[in-house]
Short mmCIF file of C-alpha atoms in Angstrom, two decimals:
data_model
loop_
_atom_site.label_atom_id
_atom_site.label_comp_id
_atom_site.label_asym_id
_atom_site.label_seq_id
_atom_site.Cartn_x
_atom_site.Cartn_y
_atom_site.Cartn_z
CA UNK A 93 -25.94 -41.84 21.51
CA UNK A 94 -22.15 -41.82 21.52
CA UNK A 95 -22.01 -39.65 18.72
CA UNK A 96 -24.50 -37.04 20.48
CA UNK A 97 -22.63 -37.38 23.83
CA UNK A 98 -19.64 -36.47 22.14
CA UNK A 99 -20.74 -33.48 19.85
CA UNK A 100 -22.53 -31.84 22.94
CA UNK A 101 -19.67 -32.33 25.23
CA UNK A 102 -17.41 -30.81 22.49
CA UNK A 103 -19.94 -27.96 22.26
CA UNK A 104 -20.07 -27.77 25.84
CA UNK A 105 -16.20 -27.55 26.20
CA UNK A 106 -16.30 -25.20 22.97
CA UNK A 107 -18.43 -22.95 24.97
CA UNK A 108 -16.32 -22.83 28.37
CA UNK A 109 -12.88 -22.00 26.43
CA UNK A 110 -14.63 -18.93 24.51
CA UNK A 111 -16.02 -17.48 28.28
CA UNK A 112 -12.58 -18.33 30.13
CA UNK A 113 -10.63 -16.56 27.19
CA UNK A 114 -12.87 -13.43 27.17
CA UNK A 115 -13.14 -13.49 31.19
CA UNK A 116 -9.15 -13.66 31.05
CA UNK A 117 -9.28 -11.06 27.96
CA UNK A 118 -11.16 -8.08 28.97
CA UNK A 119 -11.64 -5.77 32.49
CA UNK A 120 -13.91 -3.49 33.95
CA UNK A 121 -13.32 0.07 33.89
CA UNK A 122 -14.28 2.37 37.10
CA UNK A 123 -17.01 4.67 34.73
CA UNK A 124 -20.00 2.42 34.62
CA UNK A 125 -20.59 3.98 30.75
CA UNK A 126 -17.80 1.74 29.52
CA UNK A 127 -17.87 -1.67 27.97
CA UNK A 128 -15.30 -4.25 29.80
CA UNK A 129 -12.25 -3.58 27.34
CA UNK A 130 -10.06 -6.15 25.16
CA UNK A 131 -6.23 -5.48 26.69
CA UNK A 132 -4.77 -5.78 23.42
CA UNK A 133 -6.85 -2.69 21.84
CA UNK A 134 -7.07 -0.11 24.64
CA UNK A 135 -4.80 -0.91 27.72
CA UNK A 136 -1.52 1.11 27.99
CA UNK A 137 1.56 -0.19 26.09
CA UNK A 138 -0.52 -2.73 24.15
CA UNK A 139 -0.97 -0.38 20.89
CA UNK A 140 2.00 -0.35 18.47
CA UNK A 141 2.83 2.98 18.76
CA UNK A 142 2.67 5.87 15.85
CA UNK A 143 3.53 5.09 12.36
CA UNK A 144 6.65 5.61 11.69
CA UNK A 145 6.63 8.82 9.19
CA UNK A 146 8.71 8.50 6.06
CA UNK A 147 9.78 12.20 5.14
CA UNK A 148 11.08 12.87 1.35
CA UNK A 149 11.06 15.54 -0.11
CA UNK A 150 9.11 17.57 2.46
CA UNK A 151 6.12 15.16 1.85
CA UNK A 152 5.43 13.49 5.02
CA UNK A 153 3.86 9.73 4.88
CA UNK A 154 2.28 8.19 7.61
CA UNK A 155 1.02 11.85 8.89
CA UNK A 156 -2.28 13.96 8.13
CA UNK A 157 -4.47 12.91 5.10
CA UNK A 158 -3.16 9.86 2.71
CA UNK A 159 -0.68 11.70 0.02
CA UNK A 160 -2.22 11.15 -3.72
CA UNK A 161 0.01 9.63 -5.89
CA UNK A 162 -0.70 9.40 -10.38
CA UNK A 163 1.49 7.03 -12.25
CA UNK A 164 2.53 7.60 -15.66
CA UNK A 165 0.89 5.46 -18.47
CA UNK A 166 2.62 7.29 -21.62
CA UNK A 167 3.77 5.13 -24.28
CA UNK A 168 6.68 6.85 -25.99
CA UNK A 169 9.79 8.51 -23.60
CA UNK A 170 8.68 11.33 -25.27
CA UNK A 171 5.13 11.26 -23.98
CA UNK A 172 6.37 10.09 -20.57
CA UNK A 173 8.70 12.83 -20.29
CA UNK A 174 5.74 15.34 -21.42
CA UNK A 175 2.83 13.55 -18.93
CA UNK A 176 5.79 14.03 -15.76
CA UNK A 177 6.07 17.81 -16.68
CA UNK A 178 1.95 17.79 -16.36
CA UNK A 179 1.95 16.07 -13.25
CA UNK A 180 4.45 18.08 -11.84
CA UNK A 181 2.46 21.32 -12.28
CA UNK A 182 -0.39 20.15 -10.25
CA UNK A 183 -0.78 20.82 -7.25
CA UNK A 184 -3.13 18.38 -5.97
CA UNK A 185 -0.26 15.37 -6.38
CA UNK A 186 2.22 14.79 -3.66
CA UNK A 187 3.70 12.33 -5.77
CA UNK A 188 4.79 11.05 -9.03
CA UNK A 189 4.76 6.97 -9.96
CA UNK A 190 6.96 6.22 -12.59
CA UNK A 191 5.52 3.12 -15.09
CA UNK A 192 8.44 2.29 -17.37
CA UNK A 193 6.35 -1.40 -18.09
CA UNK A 194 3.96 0.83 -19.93
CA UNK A 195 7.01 2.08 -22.89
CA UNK A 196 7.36 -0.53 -25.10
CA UNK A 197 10.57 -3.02 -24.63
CA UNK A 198 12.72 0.15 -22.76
CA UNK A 199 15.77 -1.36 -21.13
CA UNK A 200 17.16 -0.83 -18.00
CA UNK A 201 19.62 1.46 -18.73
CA UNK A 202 17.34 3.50 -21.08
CA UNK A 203 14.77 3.48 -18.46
CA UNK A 204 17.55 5.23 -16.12
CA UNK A 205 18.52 8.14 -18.55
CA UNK A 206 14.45 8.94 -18.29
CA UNK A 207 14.58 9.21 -14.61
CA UNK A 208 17.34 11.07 -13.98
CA UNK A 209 15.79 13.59 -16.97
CA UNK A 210 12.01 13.53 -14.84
CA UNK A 211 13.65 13.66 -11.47
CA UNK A 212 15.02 17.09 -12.05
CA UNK A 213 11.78 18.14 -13.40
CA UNK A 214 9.75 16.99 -10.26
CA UNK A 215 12.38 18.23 -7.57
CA UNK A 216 9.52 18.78 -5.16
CA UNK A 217 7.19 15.37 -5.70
CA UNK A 218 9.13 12.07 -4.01
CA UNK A 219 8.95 9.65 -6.91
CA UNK A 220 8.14 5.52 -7.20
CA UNK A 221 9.22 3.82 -9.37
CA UNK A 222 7.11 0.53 -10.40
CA UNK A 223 7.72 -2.00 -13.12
CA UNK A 224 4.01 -3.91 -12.91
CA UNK A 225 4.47 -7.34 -14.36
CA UNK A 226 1.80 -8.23 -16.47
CA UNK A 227 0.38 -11.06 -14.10
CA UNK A 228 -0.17 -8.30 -11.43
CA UNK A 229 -1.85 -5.68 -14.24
CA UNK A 230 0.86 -4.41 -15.81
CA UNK A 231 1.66 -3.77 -19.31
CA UNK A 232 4.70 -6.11 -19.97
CA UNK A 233 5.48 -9.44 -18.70
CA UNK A 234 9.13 -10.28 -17.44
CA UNK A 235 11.25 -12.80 -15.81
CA UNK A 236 12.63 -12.44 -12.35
CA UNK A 237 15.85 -11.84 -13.20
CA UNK A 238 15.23 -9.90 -16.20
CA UNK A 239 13.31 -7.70 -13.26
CA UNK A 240 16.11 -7.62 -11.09
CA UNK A 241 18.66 -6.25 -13.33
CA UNK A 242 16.15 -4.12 -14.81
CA UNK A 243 15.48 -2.33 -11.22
CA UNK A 244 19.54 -2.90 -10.63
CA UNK A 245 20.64 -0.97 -13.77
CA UNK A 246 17.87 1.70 -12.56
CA UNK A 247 19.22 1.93 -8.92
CA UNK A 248 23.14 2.34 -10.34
CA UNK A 249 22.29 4.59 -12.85
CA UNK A 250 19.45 6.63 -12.15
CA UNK A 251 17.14 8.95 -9.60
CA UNK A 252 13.84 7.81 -7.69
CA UNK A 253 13.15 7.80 -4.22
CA UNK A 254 10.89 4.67 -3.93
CA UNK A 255 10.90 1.32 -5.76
CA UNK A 256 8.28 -0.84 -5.64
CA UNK A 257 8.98 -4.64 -5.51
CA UNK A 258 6.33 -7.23 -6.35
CA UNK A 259 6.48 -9.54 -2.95
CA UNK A 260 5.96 -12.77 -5.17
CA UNK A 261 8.55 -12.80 -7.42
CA UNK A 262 11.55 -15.03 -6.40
CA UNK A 263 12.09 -14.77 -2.83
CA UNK A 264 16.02 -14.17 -3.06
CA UNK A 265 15.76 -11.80 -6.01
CA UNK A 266 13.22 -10.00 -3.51
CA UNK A 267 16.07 -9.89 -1.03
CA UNK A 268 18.82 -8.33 -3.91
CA UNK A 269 16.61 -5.96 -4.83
CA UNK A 270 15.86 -4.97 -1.38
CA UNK A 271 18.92 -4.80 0.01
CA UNK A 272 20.48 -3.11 -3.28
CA UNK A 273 17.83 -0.12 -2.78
CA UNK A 274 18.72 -0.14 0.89
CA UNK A 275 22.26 0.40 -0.07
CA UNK A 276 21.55 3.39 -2.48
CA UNK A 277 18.96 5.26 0.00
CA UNK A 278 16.03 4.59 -1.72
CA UNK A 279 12.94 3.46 0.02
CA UNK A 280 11.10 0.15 -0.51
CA UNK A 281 7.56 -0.55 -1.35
CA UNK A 282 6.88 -4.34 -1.28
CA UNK A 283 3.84 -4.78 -3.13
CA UNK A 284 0.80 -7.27 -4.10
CA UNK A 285 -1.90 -7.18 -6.44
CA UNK A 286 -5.30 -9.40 -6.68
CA UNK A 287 -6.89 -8.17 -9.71
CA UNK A 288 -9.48 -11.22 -9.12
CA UNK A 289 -10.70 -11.51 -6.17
CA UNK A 290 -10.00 -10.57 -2.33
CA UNK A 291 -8.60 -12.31 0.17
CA UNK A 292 -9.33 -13.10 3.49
CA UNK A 293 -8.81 -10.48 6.22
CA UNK A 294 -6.01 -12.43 8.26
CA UNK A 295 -4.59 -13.35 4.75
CA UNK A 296 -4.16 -9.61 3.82
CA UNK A 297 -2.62 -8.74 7.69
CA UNK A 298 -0.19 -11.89 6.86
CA UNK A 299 1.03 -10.76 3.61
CA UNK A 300 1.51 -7.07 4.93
CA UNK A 301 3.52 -8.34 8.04
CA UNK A 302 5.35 -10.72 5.54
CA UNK A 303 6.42 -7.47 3.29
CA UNK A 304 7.48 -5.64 6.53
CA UNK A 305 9.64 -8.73 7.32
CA UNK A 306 11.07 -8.44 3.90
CA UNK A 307 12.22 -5.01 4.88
CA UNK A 308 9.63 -2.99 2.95
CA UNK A 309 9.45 0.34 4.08
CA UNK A 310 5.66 0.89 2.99
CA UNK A 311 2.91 -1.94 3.16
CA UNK A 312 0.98 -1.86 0.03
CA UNK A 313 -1.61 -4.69 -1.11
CA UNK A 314 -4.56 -4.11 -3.53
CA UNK A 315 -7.51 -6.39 -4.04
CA UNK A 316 -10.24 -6.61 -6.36
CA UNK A 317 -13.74 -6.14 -4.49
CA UNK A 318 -16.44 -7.59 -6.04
CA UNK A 319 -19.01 -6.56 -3.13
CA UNK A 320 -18.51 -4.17 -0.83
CA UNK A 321 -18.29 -6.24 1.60
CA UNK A 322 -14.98 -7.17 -0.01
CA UNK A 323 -13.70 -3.24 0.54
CA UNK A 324 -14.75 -4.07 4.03
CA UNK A 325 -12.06 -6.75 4.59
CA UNK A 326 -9.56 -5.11 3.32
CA UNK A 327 -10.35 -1.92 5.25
CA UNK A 328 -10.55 -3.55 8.32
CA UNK A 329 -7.39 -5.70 7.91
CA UNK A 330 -5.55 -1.98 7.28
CA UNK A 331 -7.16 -0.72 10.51
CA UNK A 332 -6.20 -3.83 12.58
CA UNK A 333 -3.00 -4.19 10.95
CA UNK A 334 -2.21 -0.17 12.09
CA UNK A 335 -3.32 -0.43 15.30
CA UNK A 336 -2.48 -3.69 16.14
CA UNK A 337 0.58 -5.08 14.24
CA UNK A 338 2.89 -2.75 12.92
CA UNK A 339 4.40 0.97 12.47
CA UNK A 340 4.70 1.06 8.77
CA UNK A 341 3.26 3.09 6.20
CA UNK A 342 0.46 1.55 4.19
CA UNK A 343 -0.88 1.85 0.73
CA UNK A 344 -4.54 -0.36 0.49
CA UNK A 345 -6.67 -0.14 -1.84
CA UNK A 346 -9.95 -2.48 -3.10
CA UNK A 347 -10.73 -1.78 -6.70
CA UNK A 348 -13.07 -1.80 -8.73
CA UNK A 349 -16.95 -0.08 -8.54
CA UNK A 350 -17.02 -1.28 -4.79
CA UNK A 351 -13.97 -0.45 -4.01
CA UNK A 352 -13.86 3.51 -4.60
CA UNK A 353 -14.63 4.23 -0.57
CA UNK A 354 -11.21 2.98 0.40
CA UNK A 355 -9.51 5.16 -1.46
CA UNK A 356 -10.78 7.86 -0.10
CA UNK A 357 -10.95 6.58 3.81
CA UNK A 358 -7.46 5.92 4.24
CA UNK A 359 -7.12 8.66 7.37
CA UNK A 360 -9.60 6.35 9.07
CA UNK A 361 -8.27 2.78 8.44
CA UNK A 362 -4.30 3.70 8.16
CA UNK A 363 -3.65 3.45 4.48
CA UNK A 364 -1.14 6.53 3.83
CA UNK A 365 -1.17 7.22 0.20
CA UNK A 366 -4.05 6.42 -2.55
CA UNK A 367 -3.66 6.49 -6.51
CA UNK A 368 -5.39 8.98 -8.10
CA UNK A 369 -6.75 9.59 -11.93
CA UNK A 370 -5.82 12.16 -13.83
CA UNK A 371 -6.45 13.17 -17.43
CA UNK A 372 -9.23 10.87 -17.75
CA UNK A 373 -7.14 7.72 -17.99
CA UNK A 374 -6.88 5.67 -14.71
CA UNK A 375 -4.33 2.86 -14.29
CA UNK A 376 -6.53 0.72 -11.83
CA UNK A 377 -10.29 0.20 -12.11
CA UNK A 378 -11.99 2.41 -9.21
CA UNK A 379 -9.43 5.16 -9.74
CA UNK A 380 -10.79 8.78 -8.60
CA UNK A 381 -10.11 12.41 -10.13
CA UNK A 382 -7.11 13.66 -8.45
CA UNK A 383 -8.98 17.40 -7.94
CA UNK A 384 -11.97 15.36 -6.63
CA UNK A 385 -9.99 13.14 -4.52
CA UNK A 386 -8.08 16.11 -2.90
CA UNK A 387 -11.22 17.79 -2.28
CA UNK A 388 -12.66 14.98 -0.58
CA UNK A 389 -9.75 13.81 1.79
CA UNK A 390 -9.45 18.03 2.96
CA UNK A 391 -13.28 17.99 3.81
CA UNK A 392 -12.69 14.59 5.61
CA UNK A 393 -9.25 15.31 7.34
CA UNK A 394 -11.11 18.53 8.83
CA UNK A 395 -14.34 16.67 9.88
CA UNK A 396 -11.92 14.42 11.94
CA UNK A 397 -9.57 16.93 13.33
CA UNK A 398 -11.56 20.49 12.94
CA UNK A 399 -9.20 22.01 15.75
CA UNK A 400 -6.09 20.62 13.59
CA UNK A 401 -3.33 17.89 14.03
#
């Protein structure tokens, strides 16, 4: 009887904190066609604001439809130089990701001869720069600090306008690498990777604010869905993380087969920039044709705004 007392009093109690918190929570509006409203979603001065656009190059992120981005999966400099030149002449692809963990056991400093070489070739295409560990899908495994001076030689001695920084490699070498790309004007994309599974909705908002914290100039996580309700969380965690807890640029993605509708629904949930395939040969499961893609975000960006924004 105890036992019972207590579990229906703690029901009981359960029950009265939920209807004080949304009593204290939401208001009335005047127009009787309105549902009472939560403060923190609609009242003035509540929502964060507008993204804060990052401009290079002319290509604005954080404004219109997400910017599609390819990244280079060549094998040889030679090839990687050749697949750049491609990318460059089409139009579809605001941007150009460079994938130097894809070219065999390329050092730094070799690495940085090839950028400066692409970087004239793409004048009008910002470009990222990502070394993708192995763990995260990548083609080459490295230590931290072989990572950091890899990314250091490449910030001394070459040309990008992005870097993107896995947000689980050593905290500190995070912070050098961050603050050593700050130094040489070149924007920061801290980055994560679940290529098995997807995490929970508030863990996906905590890791983006933690990346933000880190000074990352873009958000970018990408899960593996394996159900669409998976793509679902980590849509919804982009939308609530947009409108509710920061300014930044986002790149979200769920791969995989269930995965393919957010990467093309970013202008709806927040995420700024999606990864496109091109030639065939995609370098994430779920990947869509970069003409297709383009196609698709124009017909949605004018069913949204057909007046223009």
């Amino acid at each position: 009887m105890k036992r019972r007392f207590l579990m229906q009093s703690g029901i009981s109690g359960l029950a009265a904190a939920f209807s004080g918190s949304a009593l204290a929570s939401t208001k009335l509006k005047g127009d009787e066609k309105m549902m009472p409203v939560d403060s923190v979603n609609r009242e003035p001065g509540w929502e964060k604001g507008p993204v804060e656009v990052l401009e290079i190059k002319g290509v604005r992120i954080g404004e219109g439809r997400p910017k599609i981005i390819a990244s280079t999966t060549a094998k040889t400099p030679e090839a990687f130089i050749a697949l750049v030149k491609d990318y460059n002449n089409r139009p579809e692809l605001d941007m150009i990701e460079l994938r130097p963990d894809y070219i065999g056991e390329i050092s730094g400093k070799e690495f940085a001869k090839l950028t400066k070489e692409v970087y004239e070739i793409a004048k009008n295409k910002p470009i990222l720069m990502t070394f993708r560990d192995k763990t995260e899908g990548g083609g080459r495994h490295v230590s931290d600090e072989f990572y950091r001076d890899f990314y250091f030689d490449v910030l001394d001695n070459g040309k990008i306008d992005l870097i993107d920084i896995e947000m689980f490699r050593n905290a500190d070498i995070c912070k050098q690498i961050v603050a050593k790309a700050k130094q040489k004007g070149v924007k920061v994309v801290m980055s994560d990777h679940e290529f098995g599974w997807t995490p929970s909705e508030a863990e996906i908002i905590r890791r983006m604010l933690l990346q933000e914290e880190l000074g990352s100039d873009i958000l970018k996580i990408a899960v593996m869905a394996h159900t669409t309700g998976d793509a679902l969380d980590l849509m919804n965690a982009t939308w609530k993380t947009r409108h509710y807890y920061s300014r930044k640029p986002m790149l979200t993605m769920a791969m995989g087969k269930y995965g393919v509708m957010s990467r093309m629904t970013g202008e709806f949930t927040g995420s700024d920039i999606t990864f496109c395939m091109v030639g065939g040969k995609p370098s994430a499961p779920g990947q869509i044709p970069s003409e297709e893609a383009k196609t698709i975000l124009d017909s949605i960006h004018k069913a949204m705004y057909p007046n223009g924004k």
